[in-house]
mmCIF file of C-alpha atoms in Angstrom:
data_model
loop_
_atom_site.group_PDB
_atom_site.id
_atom_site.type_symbol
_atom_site.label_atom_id
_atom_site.label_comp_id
_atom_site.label_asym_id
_atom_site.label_seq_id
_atom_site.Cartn_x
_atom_site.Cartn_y
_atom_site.Cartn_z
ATOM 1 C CA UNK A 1 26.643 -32.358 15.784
ATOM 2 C CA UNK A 2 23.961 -29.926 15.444
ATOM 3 C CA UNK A 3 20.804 -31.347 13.494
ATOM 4 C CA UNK A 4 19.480 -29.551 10.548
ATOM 5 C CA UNK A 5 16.271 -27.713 10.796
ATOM 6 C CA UNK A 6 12.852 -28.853 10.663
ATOM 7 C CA UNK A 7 10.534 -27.764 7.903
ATOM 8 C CA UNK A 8 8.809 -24.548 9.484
ATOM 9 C CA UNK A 9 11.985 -23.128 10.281
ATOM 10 C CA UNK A 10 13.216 -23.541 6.827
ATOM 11 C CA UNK A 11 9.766 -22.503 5.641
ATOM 12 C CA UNK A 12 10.066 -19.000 7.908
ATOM 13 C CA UNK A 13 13.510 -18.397 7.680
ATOM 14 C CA UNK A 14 13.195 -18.728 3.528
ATOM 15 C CA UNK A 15 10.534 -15.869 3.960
ATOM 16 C CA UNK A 16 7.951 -17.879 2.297
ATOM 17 C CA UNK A 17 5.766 -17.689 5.168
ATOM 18 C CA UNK A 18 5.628 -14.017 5.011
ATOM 19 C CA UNK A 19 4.778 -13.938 1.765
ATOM 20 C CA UNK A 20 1.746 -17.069 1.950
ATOM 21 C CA UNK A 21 0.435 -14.598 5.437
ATOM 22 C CA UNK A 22 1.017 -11.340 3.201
ATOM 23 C CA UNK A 23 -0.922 -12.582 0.313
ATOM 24 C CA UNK A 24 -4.029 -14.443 2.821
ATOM 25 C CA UNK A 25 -4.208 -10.834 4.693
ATOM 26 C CA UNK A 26 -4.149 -8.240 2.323
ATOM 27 C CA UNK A 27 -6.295 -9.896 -0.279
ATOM 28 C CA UNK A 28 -8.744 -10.443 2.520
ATOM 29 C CA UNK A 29 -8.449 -6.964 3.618
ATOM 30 C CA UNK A 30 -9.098 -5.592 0.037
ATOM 31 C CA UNK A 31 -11.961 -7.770 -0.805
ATOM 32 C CA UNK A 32 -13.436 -7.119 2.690
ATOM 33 C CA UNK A 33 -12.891 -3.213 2.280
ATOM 34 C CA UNK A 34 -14.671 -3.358 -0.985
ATOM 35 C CA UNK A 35 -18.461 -3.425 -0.286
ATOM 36 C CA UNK A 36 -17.629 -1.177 2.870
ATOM 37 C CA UNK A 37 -16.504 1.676 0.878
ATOM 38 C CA UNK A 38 -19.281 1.169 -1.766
ATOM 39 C CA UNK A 39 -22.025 1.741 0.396
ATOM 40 C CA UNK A 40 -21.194 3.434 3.395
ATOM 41 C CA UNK A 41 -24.736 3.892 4.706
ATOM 42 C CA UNK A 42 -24.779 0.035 5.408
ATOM 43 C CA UNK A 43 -21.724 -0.394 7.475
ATOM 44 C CA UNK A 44 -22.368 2.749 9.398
ATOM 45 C CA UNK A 45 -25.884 0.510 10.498
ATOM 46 C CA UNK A 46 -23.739 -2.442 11.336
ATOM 47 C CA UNK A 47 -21.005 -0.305 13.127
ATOM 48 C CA UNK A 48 -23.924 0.978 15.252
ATOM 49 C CA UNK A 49 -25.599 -2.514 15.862
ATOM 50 C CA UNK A 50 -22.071 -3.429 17.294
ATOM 51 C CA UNK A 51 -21.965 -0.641 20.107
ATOM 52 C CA UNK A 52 -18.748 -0.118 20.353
ATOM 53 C CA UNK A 53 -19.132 3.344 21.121
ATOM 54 C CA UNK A 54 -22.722 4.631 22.683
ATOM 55 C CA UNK A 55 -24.687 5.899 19.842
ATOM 56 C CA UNK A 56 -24.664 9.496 21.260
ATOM 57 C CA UNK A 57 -20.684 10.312 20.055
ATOM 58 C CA UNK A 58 -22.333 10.189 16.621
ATOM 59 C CA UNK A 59 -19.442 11.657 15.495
ATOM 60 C CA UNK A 60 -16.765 9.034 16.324
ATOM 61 C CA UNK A 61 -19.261 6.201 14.895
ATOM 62 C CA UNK A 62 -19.442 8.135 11.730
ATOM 63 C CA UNK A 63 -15.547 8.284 11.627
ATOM 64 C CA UNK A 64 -15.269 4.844 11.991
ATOM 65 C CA UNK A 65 -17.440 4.179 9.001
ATOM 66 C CA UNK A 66 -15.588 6.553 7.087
ATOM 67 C CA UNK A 67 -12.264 5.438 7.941
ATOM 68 C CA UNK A 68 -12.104 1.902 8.649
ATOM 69 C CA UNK A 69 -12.760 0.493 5.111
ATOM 70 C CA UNK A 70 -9.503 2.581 4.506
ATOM 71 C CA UNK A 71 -7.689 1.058 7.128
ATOM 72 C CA UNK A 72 -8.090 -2.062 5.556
ATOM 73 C CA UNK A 73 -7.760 -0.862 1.844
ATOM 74 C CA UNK A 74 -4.612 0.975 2.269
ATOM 75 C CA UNK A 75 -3.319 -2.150 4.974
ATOM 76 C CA UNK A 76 -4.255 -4.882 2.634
ATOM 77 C CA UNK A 77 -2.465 -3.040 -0.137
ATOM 78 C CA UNK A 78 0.532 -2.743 1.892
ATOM 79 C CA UNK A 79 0.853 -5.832 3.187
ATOM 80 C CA UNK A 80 0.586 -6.864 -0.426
ATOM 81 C CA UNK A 81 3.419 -4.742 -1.857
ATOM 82 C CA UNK A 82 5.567 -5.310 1.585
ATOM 83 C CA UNK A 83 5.567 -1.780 2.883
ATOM 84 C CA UNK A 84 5.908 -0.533 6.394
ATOM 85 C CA UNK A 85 4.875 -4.617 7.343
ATOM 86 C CA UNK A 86 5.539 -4.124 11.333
ATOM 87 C CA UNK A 87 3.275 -0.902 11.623
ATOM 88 C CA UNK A 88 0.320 -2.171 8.937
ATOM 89 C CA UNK A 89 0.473 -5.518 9.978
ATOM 90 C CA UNK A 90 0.305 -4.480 13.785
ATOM 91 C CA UNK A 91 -2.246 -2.300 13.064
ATOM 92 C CA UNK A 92 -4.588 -4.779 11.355
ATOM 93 C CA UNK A 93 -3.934 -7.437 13.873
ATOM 94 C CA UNK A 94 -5.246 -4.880 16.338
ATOM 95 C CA UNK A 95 -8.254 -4.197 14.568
ATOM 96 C CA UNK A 96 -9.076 -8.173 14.466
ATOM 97 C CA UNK A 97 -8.634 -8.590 17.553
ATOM 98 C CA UNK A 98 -11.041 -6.007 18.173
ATOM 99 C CA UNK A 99 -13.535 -6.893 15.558
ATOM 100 C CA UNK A 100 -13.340 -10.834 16.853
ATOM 101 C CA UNK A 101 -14.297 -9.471 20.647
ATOM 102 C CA UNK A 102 -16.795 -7.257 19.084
ATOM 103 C CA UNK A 103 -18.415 -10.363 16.980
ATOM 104 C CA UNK A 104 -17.967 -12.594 20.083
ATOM 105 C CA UNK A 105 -19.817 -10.427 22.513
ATOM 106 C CA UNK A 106 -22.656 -9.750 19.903
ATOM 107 C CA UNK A 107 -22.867 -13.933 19.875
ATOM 108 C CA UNK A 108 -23.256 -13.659 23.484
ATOM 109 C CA UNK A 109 -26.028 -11.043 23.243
ATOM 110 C CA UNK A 110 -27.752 -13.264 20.389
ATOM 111 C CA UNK A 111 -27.615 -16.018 22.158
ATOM 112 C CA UNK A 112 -29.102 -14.437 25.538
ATOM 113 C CA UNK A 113 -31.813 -12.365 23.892
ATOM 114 C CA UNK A 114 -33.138 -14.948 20.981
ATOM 115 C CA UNK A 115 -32.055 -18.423 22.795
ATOM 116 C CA UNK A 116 -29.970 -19.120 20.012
ATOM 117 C CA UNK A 117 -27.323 -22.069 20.646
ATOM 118 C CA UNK A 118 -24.039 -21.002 20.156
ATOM 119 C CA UNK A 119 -23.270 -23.446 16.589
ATOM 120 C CA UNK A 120 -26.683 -22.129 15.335
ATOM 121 C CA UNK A 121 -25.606 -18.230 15.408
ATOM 122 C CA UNK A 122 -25.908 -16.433 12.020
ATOM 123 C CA UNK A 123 -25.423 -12.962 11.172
ATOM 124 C CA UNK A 124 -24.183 -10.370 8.830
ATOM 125 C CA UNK A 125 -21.077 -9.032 10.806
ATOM 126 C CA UNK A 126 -19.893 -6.606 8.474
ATOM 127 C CA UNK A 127 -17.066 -8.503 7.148
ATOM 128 C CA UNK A 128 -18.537 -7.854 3.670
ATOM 129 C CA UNK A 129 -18.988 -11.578 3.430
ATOM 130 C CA UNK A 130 -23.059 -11.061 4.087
ATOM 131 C CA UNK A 131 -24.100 -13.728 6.422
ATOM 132 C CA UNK A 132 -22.281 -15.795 8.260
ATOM 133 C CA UNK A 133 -22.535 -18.935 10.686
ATOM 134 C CA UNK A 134 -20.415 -16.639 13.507
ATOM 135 C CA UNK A 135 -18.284 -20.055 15.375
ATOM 136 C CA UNK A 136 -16.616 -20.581 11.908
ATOM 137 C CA UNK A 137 -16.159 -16.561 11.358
ATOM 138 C CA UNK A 138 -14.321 -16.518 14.946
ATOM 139 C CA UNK A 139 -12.063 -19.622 13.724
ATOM 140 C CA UNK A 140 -11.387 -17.513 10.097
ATOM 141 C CA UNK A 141 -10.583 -14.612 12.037
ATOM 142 C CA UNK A 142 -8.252 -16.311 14.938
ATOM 143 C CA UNK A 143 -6.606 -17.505 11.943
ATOM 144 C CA UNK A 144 -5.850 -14.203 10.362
ATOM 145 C CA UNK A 145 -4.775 -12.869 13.862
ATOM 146 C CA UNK A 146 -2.113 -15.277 14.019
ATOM 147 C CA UNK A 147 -1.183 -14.483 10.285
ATOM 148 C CA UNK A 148 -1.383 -10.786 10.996
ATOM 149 C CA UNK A 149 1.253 -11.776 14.069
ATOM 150 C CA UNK A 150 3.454 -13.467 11.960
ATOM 151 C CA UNK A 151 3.849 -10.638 9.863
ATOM 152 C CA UNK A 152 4.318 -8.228 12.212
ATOM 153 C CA UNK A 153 7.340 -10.054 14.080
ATOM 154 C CA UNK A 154 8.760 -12.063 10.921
ATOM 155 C CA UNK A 155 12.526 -10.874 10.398
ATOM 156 C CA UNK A 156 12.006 -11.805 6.746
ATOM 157 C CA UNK A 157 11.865 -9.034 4.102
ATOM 158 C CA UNK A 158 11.735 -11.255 1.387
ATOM 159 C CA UNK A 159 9.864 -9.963 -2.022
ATOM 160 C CA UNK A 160 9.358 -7.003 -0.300
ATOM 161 C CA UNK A 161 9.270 -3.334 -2.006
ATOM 162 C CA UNK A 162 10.564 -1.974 0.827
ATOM 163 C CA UNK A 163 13.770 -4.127 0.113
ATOM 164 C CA UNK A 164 13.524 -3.404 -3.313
ATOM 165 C CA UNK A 165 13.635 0.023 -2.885
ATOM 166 C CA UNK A 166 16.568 0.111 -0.334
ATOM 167 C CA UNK A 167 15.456 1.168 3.141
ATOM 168 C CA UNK A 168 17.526 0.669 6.166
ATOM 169 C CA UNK A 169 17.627 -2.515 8.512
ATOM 170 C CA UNK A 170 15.429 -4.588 5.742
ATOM 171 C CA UNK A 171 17.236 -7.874 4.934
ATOM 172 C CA UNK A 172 16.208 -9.985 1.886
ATOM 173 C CA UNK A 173 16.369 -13.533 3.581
ATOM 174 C CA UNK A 174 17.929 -15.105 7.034
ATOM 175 C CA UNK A 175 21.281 -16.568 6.588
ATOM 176 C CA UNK A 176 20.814 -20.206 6.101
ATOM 177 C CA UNK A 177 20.845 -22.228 9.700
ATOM 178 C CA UNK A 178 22.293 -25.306 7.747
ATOM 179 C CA UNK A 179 25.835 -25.902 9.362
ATOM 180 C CA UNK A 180 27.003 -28.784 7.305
ATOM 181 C CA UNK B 1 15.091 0.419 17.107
ATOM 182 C CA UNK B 2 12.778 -1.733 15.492
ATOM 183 C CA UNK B 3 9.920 -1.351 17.907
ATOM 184 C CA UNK B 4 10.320 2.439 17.141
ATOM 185 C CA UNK B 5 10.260 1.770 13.744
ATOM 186 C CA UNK B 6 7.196 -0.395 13.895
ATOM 187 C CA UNK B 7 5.638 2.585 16.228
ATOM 188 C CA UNK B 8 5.681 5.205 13.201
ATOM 189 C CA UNK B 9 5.058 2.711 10.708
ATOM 190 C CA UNK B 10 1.739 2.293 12.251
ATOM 191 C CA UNK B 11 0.906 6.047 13.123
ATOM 192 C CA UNK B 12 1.490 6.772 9.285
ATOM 193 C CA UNK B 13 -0.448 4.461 8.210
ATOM 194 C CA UNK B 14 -3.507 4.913 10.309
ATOM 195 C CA UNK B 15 -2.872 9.050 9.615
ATOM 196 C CA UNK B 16 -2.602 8.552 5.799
ATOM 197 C CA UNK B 17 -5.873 6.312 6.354
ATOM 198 C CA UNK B 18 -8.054 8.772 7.831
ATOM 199 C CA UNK B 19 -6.296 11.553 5.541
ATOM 200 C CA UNK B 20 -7.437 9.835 2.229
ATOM 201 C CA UNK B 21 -10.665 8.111 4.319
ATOM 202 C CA UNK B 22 -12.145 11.270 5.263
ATOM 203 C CA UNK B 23 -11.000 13.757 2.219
ATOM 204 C CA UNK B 24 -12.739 11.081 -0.159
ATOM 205 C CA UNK B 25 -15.657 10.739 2.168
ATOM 206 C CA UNK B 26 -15.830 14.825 1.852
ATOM 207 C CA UNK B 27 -15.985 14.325 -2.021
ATOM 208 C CA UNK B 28 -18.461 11.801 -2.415
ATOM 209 C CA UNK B 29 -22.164 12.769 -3.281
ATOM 210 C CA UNK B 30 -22.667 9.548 -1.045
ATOM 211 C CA UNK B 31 -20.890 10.408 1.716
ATOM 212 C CA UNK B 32 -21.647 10.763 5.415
ATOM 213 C CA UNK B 33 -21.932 13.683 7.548
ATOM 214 C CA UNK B 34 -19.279 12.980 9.776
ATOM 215 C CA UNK B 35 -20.898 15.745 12.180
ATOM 216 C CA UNK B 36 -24.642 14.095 11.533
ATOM 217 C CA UNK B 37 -26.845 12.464 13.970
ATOM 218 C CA UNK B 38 -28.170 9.831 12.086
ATOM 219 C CA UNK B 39 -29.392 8.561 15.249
ATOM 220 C CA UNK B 40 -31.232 10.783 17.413
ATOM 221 C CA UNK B 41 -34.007 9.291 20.050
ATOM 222 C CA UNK B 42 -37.500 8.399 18.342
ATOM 223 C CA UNK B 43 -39.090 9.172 21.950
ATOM 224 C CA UNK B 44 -38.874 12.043 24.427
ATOM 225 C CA UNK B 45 -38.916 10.207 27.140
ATOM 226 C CA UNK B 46 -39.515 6.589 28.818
ATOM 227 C CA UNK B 47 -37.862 3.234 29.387
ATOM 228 C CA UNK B 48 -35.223 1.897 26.696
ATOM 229 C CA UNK B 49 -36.897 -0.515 24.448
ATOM 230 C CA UNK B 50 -37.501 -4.373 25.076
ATOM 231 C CA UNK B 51 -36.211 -6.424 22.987
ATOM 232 C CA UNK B 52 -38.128 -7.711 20.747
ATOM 233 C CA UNK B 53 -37.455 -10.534 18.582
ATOM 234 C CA UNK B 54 -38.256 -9.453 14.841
ATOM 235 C CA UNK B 55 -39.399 -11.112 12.109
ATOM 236 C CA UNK B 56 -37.338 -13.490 10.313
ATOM 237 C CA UNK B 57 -35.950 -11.807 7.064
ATOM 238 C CA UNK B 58 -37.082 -13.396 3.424
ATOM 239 C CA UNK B 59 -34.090 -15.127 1.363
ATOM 240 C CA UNK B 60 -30.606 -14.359 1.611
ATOM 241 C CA UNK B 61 -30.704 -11.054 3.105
ATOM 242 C CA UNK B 62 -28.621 -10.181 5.943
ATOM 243 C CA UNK B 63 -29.495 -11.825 9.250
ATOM 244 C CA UNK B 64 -29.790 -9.298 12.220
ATOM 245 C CA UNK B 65 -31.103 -11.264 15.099
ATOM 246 C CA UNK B 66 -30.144 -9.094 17.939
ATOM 247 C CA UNK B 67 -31.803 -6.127 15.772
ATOM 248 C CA UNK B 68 -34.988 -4.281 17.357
ATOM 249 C CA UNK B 69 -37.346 -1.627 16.092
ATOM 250 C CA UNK B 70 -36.440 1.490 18.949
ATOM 251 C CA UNK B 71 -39.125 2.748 21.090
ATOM 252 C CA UNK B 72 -40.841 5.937 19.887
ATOM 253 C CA UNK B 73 -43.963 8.449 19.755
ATOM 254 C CA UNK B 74 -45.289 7.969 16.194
ATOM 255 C CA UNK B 75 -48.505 5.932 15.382
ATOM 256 C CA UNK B 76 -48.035 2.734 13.761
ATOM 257 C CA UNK B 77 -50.296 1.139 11.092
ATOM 258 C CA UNK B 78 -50.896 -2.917 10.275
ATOM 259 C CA UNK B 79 -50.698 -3.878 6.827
ATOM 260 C CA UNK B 80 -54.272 -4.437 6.544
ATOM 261 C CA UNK B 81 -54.685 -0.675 7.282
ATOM 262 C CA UNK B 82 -52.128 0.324 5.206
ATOM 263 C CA UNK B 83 -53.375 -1.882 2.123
ATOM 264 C CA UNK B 84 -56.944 -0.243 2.661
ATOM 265 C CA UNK B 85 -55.494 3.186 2.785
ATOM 266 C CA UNK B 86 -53.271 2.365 -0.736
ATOM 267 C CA UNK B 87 -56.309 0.608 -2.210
ATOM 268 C CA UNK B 88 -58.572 4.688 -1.470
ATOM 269 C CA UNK B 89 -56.305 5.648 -4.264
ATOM 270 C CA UNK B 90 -56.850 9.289 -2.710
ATOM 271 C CA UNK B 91 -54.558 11.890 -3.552
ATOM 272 C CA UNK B 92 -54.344 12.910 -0.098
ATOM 273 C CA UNK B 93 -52.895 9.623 1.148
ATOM 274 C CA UNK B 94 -49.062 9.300 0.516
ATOM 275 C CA UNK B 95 -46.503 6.746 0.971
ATOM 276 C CA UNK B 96 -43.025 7.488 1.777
ATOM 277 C CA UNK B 97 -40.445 4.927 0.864
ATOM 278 C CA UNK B 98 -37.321 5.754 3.141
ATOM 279 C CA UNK B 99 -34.459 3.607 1.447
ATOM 280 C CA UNK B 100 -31.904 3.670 -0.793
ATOM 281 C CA UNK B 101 -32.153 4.312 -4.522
ATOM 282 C CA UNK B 102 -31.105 0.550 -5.173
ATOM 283 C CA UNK B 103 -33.728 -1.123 -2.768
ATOM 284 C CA UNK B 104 -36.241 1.119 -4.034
ATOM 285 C CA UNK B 105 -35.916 0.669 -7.625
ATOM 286 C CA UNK B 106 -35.914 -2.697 -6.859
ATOM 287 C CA UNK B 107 -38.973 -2.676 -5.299
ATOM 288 C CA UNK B 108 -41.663 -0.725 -3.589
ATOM 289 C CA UNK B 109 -45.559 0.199 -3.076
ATOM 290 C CA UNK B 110 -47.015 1.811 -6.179
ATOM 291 C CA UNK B 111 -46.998 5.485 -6.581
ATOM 292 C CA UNK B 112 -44.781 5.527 -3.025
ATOM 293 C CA UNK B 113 -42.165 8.559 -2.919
ATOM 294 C CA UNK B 114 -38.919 7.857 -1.849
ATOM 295 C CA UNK B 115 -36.750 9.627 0.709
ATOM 296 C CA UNK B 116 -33.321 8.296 1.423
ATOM 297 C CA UNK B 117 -33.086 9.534 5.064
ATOM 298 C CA UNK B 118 -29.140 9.795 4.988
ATOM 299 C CA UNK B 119 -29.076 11.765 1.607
ATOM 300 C CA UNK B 120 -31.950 13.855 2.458
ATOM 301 C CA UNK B 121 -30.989 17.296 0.214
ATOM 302 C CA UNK B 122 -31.635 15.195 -3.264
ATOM 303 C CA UNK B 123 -35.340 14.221 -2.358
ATOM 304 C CA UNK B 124 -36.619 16.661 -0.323
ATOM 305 C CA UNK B 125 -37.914 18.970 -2.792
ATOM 306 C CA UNK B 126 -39.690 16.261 -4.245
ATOM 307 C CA UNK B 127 -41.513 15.110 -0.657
ATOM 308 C CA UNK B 128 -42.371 18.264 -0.575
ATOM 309 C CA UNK B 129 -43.723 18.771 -4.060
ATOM 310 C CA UNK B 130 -45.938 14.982 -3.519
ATOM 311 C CA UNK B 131 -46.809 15.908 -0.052
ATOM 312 C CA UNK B 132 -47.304 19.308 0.315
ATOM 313 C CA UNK B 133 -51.454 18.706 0.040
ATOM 314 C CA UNK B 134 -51.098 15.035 2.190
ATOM 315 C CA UNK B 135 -53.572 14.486 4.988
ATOM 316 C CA UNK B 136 -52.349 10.637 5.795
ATOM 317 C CA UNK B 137 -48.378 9.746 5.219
ATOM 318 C CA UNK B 138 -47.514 6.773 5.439
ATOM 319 C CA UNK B 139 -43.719 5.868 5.989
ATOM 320 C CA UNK B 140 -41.831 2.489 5.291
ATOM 321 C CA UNK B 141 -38.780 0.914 4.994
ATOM 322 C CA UNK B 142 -37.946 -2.940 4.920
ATOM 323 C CA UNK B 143 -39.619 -3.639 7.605
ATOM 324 C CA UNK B 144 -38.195 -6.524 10.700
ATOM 325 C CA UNK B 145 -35.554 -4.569 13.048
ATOM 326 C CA UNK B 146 -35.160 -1.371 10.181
ATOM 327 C CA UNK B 147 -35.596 1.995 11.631
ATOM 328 C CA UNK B 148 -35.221 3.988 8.938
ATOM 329 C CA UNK B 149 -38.839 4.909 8.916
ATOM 330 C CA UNK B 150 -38.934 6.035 12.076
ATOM 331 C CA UNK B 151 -35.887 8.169 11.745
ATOM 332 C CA UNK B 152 -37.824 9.732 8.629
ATOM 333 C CA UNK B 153 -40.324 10.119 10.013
ATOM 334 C CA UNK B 154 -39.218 11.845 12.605
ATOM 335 C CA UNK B 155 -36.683 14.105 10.679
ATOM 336 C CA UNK B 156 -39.487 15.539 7.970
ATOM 337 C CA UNK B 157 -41.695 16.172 10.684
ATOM 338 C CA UNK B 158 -39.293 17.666 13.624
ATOM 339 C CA UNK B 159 -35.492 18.034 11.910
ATOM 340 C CA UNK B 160 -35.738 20.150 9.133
ATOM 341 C CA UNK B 161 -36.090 23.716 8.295
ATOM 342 C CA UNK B 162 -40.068 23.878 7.600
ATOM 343 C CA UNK B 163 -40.992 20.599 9.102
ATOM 344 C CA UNK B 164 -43.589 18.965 6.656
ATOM 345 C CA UNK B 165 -47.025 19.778 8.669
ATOM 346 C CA UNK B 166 -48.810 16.632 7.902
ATOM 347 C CA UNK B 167 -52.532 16.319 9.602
ATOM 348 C CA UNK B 168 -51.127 12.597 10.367
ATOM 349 C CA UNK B 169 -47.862 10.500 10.338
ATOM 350 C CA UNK B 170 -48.006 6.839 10.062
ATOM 351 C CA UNK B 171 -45.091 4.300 10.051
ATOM 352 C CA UNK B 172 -45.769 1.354 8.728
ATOM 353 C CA UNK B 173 -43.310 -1.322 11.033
ATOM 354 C CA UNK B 174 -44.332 -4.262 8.594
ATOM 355 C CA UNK B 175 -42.406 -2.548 5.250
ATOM 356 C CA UNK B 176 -41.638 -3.783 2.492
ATOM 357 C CA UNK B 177 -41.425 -7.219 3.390
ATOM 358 C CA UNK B 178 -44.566 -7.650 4.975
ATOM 359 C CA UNK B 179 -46.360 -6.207 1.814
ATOM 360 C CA UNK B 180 -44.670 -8.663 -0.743
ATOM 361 C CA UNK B 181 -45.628 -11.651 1.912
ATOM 362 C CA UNK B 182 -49.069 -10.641 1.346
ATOM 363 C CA UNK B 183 -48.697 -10.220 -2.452
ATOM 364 C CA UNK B 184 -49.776 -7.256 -2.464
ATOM 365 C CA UNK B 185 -49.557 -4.566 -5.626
ATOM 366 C CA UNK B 186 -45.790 -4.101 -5.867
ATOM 367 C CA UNK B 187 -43.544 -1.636 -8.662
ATOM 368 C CA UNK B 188 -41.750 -3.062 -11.072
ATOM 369 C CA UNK B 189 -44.787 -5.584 -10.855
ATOM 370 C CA UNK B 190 -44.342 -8.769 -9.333
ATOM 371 C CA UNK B 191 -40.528 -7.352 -8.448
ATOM 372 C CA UNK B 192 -39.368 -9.402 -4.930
ATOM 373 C CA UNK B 193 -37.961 -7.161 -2.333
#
């Protein structure tokens, strides 16, 4: 006797879980974009505050300015629609993962140079949110990793335009597990 | 198969990304430079700057604790100096605002001239126009860990083609901020930074 499925496997293998993590992602990723792309002056300041690269390779920290509000646009748009999920949807989990490190090594720095205790950090991280208090920003975003993951490795193509408009290898739903 | 697949999804998108990113950048009057220094070092030489804790931002502005003014050459004024100069009235005596056109018609000194530092080409003509006869310029920006003044500073005086030849360069660290705290004469009156 096999025993039926429990609830999250029904819940992934209907697709609905893809579709809850596509809608969290890309809306976040389009409102986030928004305020990026309208004044680009402001992020490139944050971008630099962040040193991710040293502030001599002025042109790769202008690029990033310039093209990461983009990245999240266009990802957030296609997670949205369901196109190219694996690629977008690995690419945007990248870039959290990177932007989480970044945030949690400027906490450290806070926290060294002002004293700051670690619950008590604030700042404007540049997640076009304006200020945050950083240990719930580094929950949100652990959250949207894991989302991110989900969609990248979910077999599920359901309510997906990709589906809809026929490419290869997508597949609409799992065959139901149920064996009764 | 599918690994491959996810491979060139993700190079696409990231190409089409910095395809549209950078060809709309390229079209908009507000665009960066991508080959700009916005950057450059304030001093010629010397140790890299302590870090200095700066002054707590007013309201809900955005919090940058780990920001710090740079080190660099220029000669600083207080606010009580830079009141006194505003309140000669003198011709001679100019203040440079060195935001953005939102945060300056927001709010900023009286009879201050603005210069957006990363859009320099639409107020330069004007800076040169108000300053050309200025003995004293004075520059500011928000004020706290904002460099902006410094970097205008430091670009009218050393960047561009005719550097402005003022007799003497002040920034003014304090900004903005510091003069609404002390209530001084602000335009639009009684406007909050």
């Amino acid at each position: 006797m096999t025993s039926s499925p429990g609830l999250l496997t029904r819940l992934t293998h209907s697709g609905i879980a893809l579709v809850l993590a596509r809608l969290i992602v890309g809306v976040l990723m389009v409102i986030v974009s928004v305020d990026k792309l309208r004044d680009p002056v402001a992020f490139l300041k944050i971008v630099k505050l962040y040193e991710i690269v040293p502030v001599d390779w002025h042109m790769v920290l202008n690029s990033i300015a310039v093209i990461v509000p983009w990245i999240e646009l266009i990802g957030g748009v296609a997670l949205l629609l369901g196109l190219g999920l694996g690629g977008t949807g690995g690419v945007i989990c990248l870039m959290l993962i990177g932007f989480t490190a970044a945030i949690a090594l400027r906490t450290w720095n806070v926290m060294q140079t002002a004293g700051t205790p670690f619950f008590q950090v604030q700042f404007d991280c540049g997640c076009g949110t304006g200020t945050d208090i950083i240990w719930i920003k580094l929950i949100e975003n652990t959250g949207l990793i894991l989302l991110s993951w989900l969609i990248v490795f979910s077999k599920s193509r359901f309510l997906c335009l990709s589906t809809l408009l026929g490419k290869s290898g997508a597949q609409q739903a799992l065959p139901s597990t149920d064996t009764h | 198969m599918k690994a491959k697949q996810t491979i060139l999804e993700a190079v696409v998108f990231v190409v089409v990304a910095c395809v549209v990113g950078l060809t709309v950048n390229a079209q908009r009057s507000d665009g960066l430079q991508i080959s700009r220094d916005y950057f450059p070092p304030l001093n010629s030489a010397g140790p890299p700057a302590q870090r200095v804790q700066p002054p707590a931002p007013r309201g809900n502005g955005p919090v940058q604790p780990d920001g710090q003014v740079p080190d660099h050459d220029f000669q600083t004024v207080s606010l009580e100096s830079a009141y006194d100069y505003y309140q000669r009235g003198e011709s001679s005596i100019v203040f440079i605002d060195a935001r953005d056109d939102a945060h300056f018609e927001k709010c900023h000194i009286p009879n201050a001239v603005q210069f957006d530092y990363y859009h320099p080409d639409r107020y330069i003509d004007e800076v040169r126009d108000f300053a050309a006869d200025a003995d004293v310029v004075i520059v500011y920006c928000n004020g706290g860990a904002c460099e902006d003044s410094l970097q205008t500073a430091r670009y009218l005086t050393e960047e561009i083609d005719n550097p402005l030849a003022f007799e003497t360069v002040y920034v003014f660290e304090g900004g903005i901020e510091a003069w609404y705290k002390a209530g001084y004469e602000r335009e639009p009156e009684n406007c909050k930074p």
